[in-house]
Amino acid sequence: MRNRFCKKPLYEVTRTLAKVAAGAEKAQLVIRNAKLVNVCTAEIQEGVDVAVSEGRIALVGDGAHCIGEKTAVIDASGQYIAPGFIDAHTHVECSMISVGEFARAVIPHGTTCIFMDPHEICNVCGPEGVKAMIGDAKRSPLKAVSNAPSCVPAVAGFEDTGSEIGPEEVRDMMTWDGIMGLGEMMSFQNVIDGDIRMHCELAETLRADQVITGHYPVPDTGAGLNAYIASGVRCCHESTRAEDVLEKMRHGMYALMRYGSVWQEMPAIIHAILDNQIDDRFACLVSDDIQPATLTGDGHMDHIVRRAVREGVDPVKAIQYVTMNPAACFRMDHEMGSITPGKCADLVFFNDLNNIRITRTIIDGNIVAEQGKMTVPVEKADYPAFAYNTMHVGYSITPDCFGIAAPGGKERVKTRVIEIIPDHLENHERLIDLNVRNGWVEADPVNDIMKVTVFERHHETGTRGYGFLKGLGFRKGAVAQTVAHDAHNMIVAGMNDEDMACAANALIECGGGLCAVADGTLLALVPLPVAGLMSDVSAERMDGLLQKLGDAWKEMGCAIRSPFMTMAYISLACVPELRLTNRGLVDCRTFRFTDLFP
């Protein structure tokens, strides 16, 4: 697989690198006297020099003979150096900032490469939205490798999206610069069942000699897992049990252990490695979904490495999980993931192996961040006009749009209710008796049950789904957001129809985003004008906006962590148990629509 993300391809610079290593030519950069974290042999080597030219490593060892009058020299005495950190699976859109601003936030924390799956923007804007994100990534030195979205919509036939992806679109995207794999194959059951459309997508990816990334969240580690892996899927980030991780690695699948802002299974599932004497070459650490508060407060892959070390993972091993292992997963270990001759000169510096705090980041031989700050500019985002015009509801939203008629003139009616599980992607289906007033089923603030409506916002179809939601803790008001995985229709939840209408209209007016309303007053608004998913503000600015939104949620009674991320997944029709899309309630155990009133 050809790497298009290094400064120069190896075939162009082999002669230069050989002459620099031999001393016939002088290096552009030499790092001296470092403590090398050698991920190839899992050891620390003292007093190591690294010589760099043409963005690649020429020599590792004694580099005194590589230094000339014009050679830049960094004295790394007392410091550790390691390969640049790689996030093998992330959705940049979930940070609600552009790729360039994401890069500005993560590079100072040692991240030099990400494998992003832009299926969020693809659900709204189609392949052209993916192309826009690939273009945005070029604003920064971060190696933002993109996967072609595979499941748009996430589950065909259950929701309306802004676009659809099939084998023809995958075939085309596999030819793009910037694409190096297929995004997470969420339709795992269709793969297992031999669905021709899904297998044609897999075939197009394999024909292009690219990597297929997975999404296998179920506990069937027998025939189902075998069928999924046999179809060419190389990795999976959806393990929730240690035994899932163990069986995936035993079957040659890379286990991407997730520790994001909300979904944080890694501390539990890492025990697949800690409690068993197994080879961990298939173990990786990933963020998946990460919010600005985490990026600005804790960090990125450095934060995840520190957390793994606190769980008992050897620090060198933890570094392997974010360097050589993800590079091998994407068949890029001949280009990155280790500090060895010929590899891209992507390195990080830090002082304490047991509490890694990045002091310097180098990408392609250039210093791009020091002491937590970028040292190179990142240009302003320039998304195409179509990405800023994505709110197509097609009619005026009034309080009447939220009425849910009761069946049969009853005073109380048994109702299917979605109950969220804080900090978990899964939810519960509950059957609860709700009050009826003047023929309309009401929300129940006393018992923490609010109305929820999902509006189609891409093609003016006029469709909307109705339901009820429990577990957010609201006593009043309404919230709305266009960040609603994966179709990203507009989801509105509240205790009264007037506030729900006010929240919905606020988002339509600003082009999408998130907001909170109580007693007819807009308490907080987070505009996300790019596809209703992202803004071009900095991570720090986005964190401030989200903090204000969080304060508004708390004022209305919500006390769970990252509530808007939890709400964003109410529509994700591929994760059990019960979800709501613009077409209605979906039982995600049987993949069938189900009635609100059983």
PDB file of N, CA and C in Angstrom, residues 27-32 50 52 67-74 367:
ATOM      1  N   ALA A  27      23.288  15.421   7.471  1.00  0.00           N
ATOM      2  CA  ALA A  27      21.851  15.390   7.764  1.00  0.00           C
ATOM      3  C   ALA A  27      21.289  16.803   7.890  1.00  0.00           C
ATOM      4  N   GLN A  28      20.018  16.919   7.664  1.00  0.00           N
ATOM      5  CA  GLN A  28      19.333  18.196   7.894  1.00  0.00           C
ATOM      6  C   GLN A  28      19.059  18.402   9.379  1.00  0.00           C
ATOM      7  N   LEU A  29      18.858  17.292  10.100  1.00  0.00           N
ATOM      8  CA  LEU A  29      18.574  17.348  11.538  1.00  0.00           C
ATOM      9  C   LEU A  29      19.207  16.145  12.210  1.00  0.00           C
ATOM     10  N   VAL A  30      19.817  16.380  13.364  1.00  0.00           N
ATOM     11  CA  VAL A  30      20.314  15.283  14.198  1.00  0.00           C
ATOM     12  C   VAL A  30      19.847  15.501  15.627  1.00  0.00           C
ATOM     13  N   ILE A  31      19.181  14.506  16.169  1.00  0.00           N
ATOM     14  CA  ILE A  31      18.786  14.492  17.579  1.00  0.00           C
ATOM     15  C   ILE A  31      19.852  13.711  18.326  1.00  0.00           C
ATOM     16  N   ARG A  32      20.388  14.262  19.414  1.00  0.00           N
ATOM     17  CA  ARG A  32      21.528  13.651  20.091  1.00  0.00           C
ATOM     18  C   ARG A  32      21.186  13.221  21.516  1.00  0.00           C
ATOM     19  N   VAL A  50      19.633  10.313  16.329  1.00  0.00           N
ATOM     20  CA  VAL A  50      18.784  10.058  15.168  1.00  0.00           C
ATOM     21  C   VAL A  50      19.086  11.125  14.128  1.00  0.00           C
ATOM     22  N   VAL A  52      18.246  12.786  10.391  1.00  0.00           N
ATOM     23  CA  VAL A  52      17.066  12.946   9.538  1.00  0.00           C
ATOM     24  C   VAL A  52      17.416  13.761   8.294  1.00  0.00           C
ATOM     25  N   ILE A  67      26.686  15.168  11.173  1.00  0.00           N
ATOM     26  CA  ILE A  67      26.490  16.583  11.488  1.00  0.00           C
ATOM     27  C   ILE A  67      27.427  17.442  10.663  1.00  0.00           C
ATOM     28  N   GLY A  68      26.857  18.422   9.972  1.00  0.00           N
ATOM     29  CA  GLY A  68      27.646  19.386   9.212  1.00  0.00           C
ATOM     30  C   GLY A  68      27.339  20.800   9.662  1.00  0.00           C
ATOM     31  N   GLU A  69      27.882  21.779   8.948  1.00  0.00           N
ATOM     32  CA  GLU A  69      27.710  23.167   9.338  1.00  0.00           C
ATOM     33  C   GLU A  69      26.244  23.602   9.316  1.00  0.00           C
ATOM     34  N   LYS A  70      25.460  23.050   8.396  1.00  0.00           N
ATOM     35  CA  LYS A  70      24.067  23.459   8.254  1.00  0.00           C
ATOM     36  C   LYS A  70      23.094  22.509   8.949  1.00  0.00           C
ATOM     37  N   THR A  71      23.600  21.536   9.638  1.00  0.00           N
ATOM     38  CA  THR A  71      22.737  20.568  10.316  1.00  0.00           C
ATOM     39  C   THR A  71      22.139  21.178  11.581  1.00  0.00           C
ATOM     40  N   ALA A  72      20.822  21.092  11.712  1.00  0.00           N
ATOM     41  CA  ALA A  72      20.172  21.480  12.970  1.00  0.00           C
ATOM     42  C   ALA A  72      20.375  20.361  13.975  1.00  0.00           C
ATOM     43  N   VAL A  73      20.753  20.719  15.191  1.00  0.00           N
ATOM     44  CA  VAL A  73      21.041  19.721  16.222  1.00  0.00           C
ATOM     45  C   VAL A  73      20.146  19.973  17.429  1.00  0.00           C
ATOM     46  N   ILE A  74      19.501  18.933  17.891  1.00  0.00           N
ATOM     47  CA  ILE A  74      18.685  18.985  19.110  1.00  0.00           C
ATOM     48  C   ILE A  74      19.357  18.110  20.156  1.00  0.00           C
ATOM     49  N   ILE A 367       9.981  20.427  13.277  1.00  0.00           N
ATOM     50  CA  ILE A 367       9.382  20.686  14.587  1.00  0.00           C
ATOM     51  C   ILE A 367       8.057  21.410  14.354  1.00  0.00           C
TER      52      ILE A 367
END
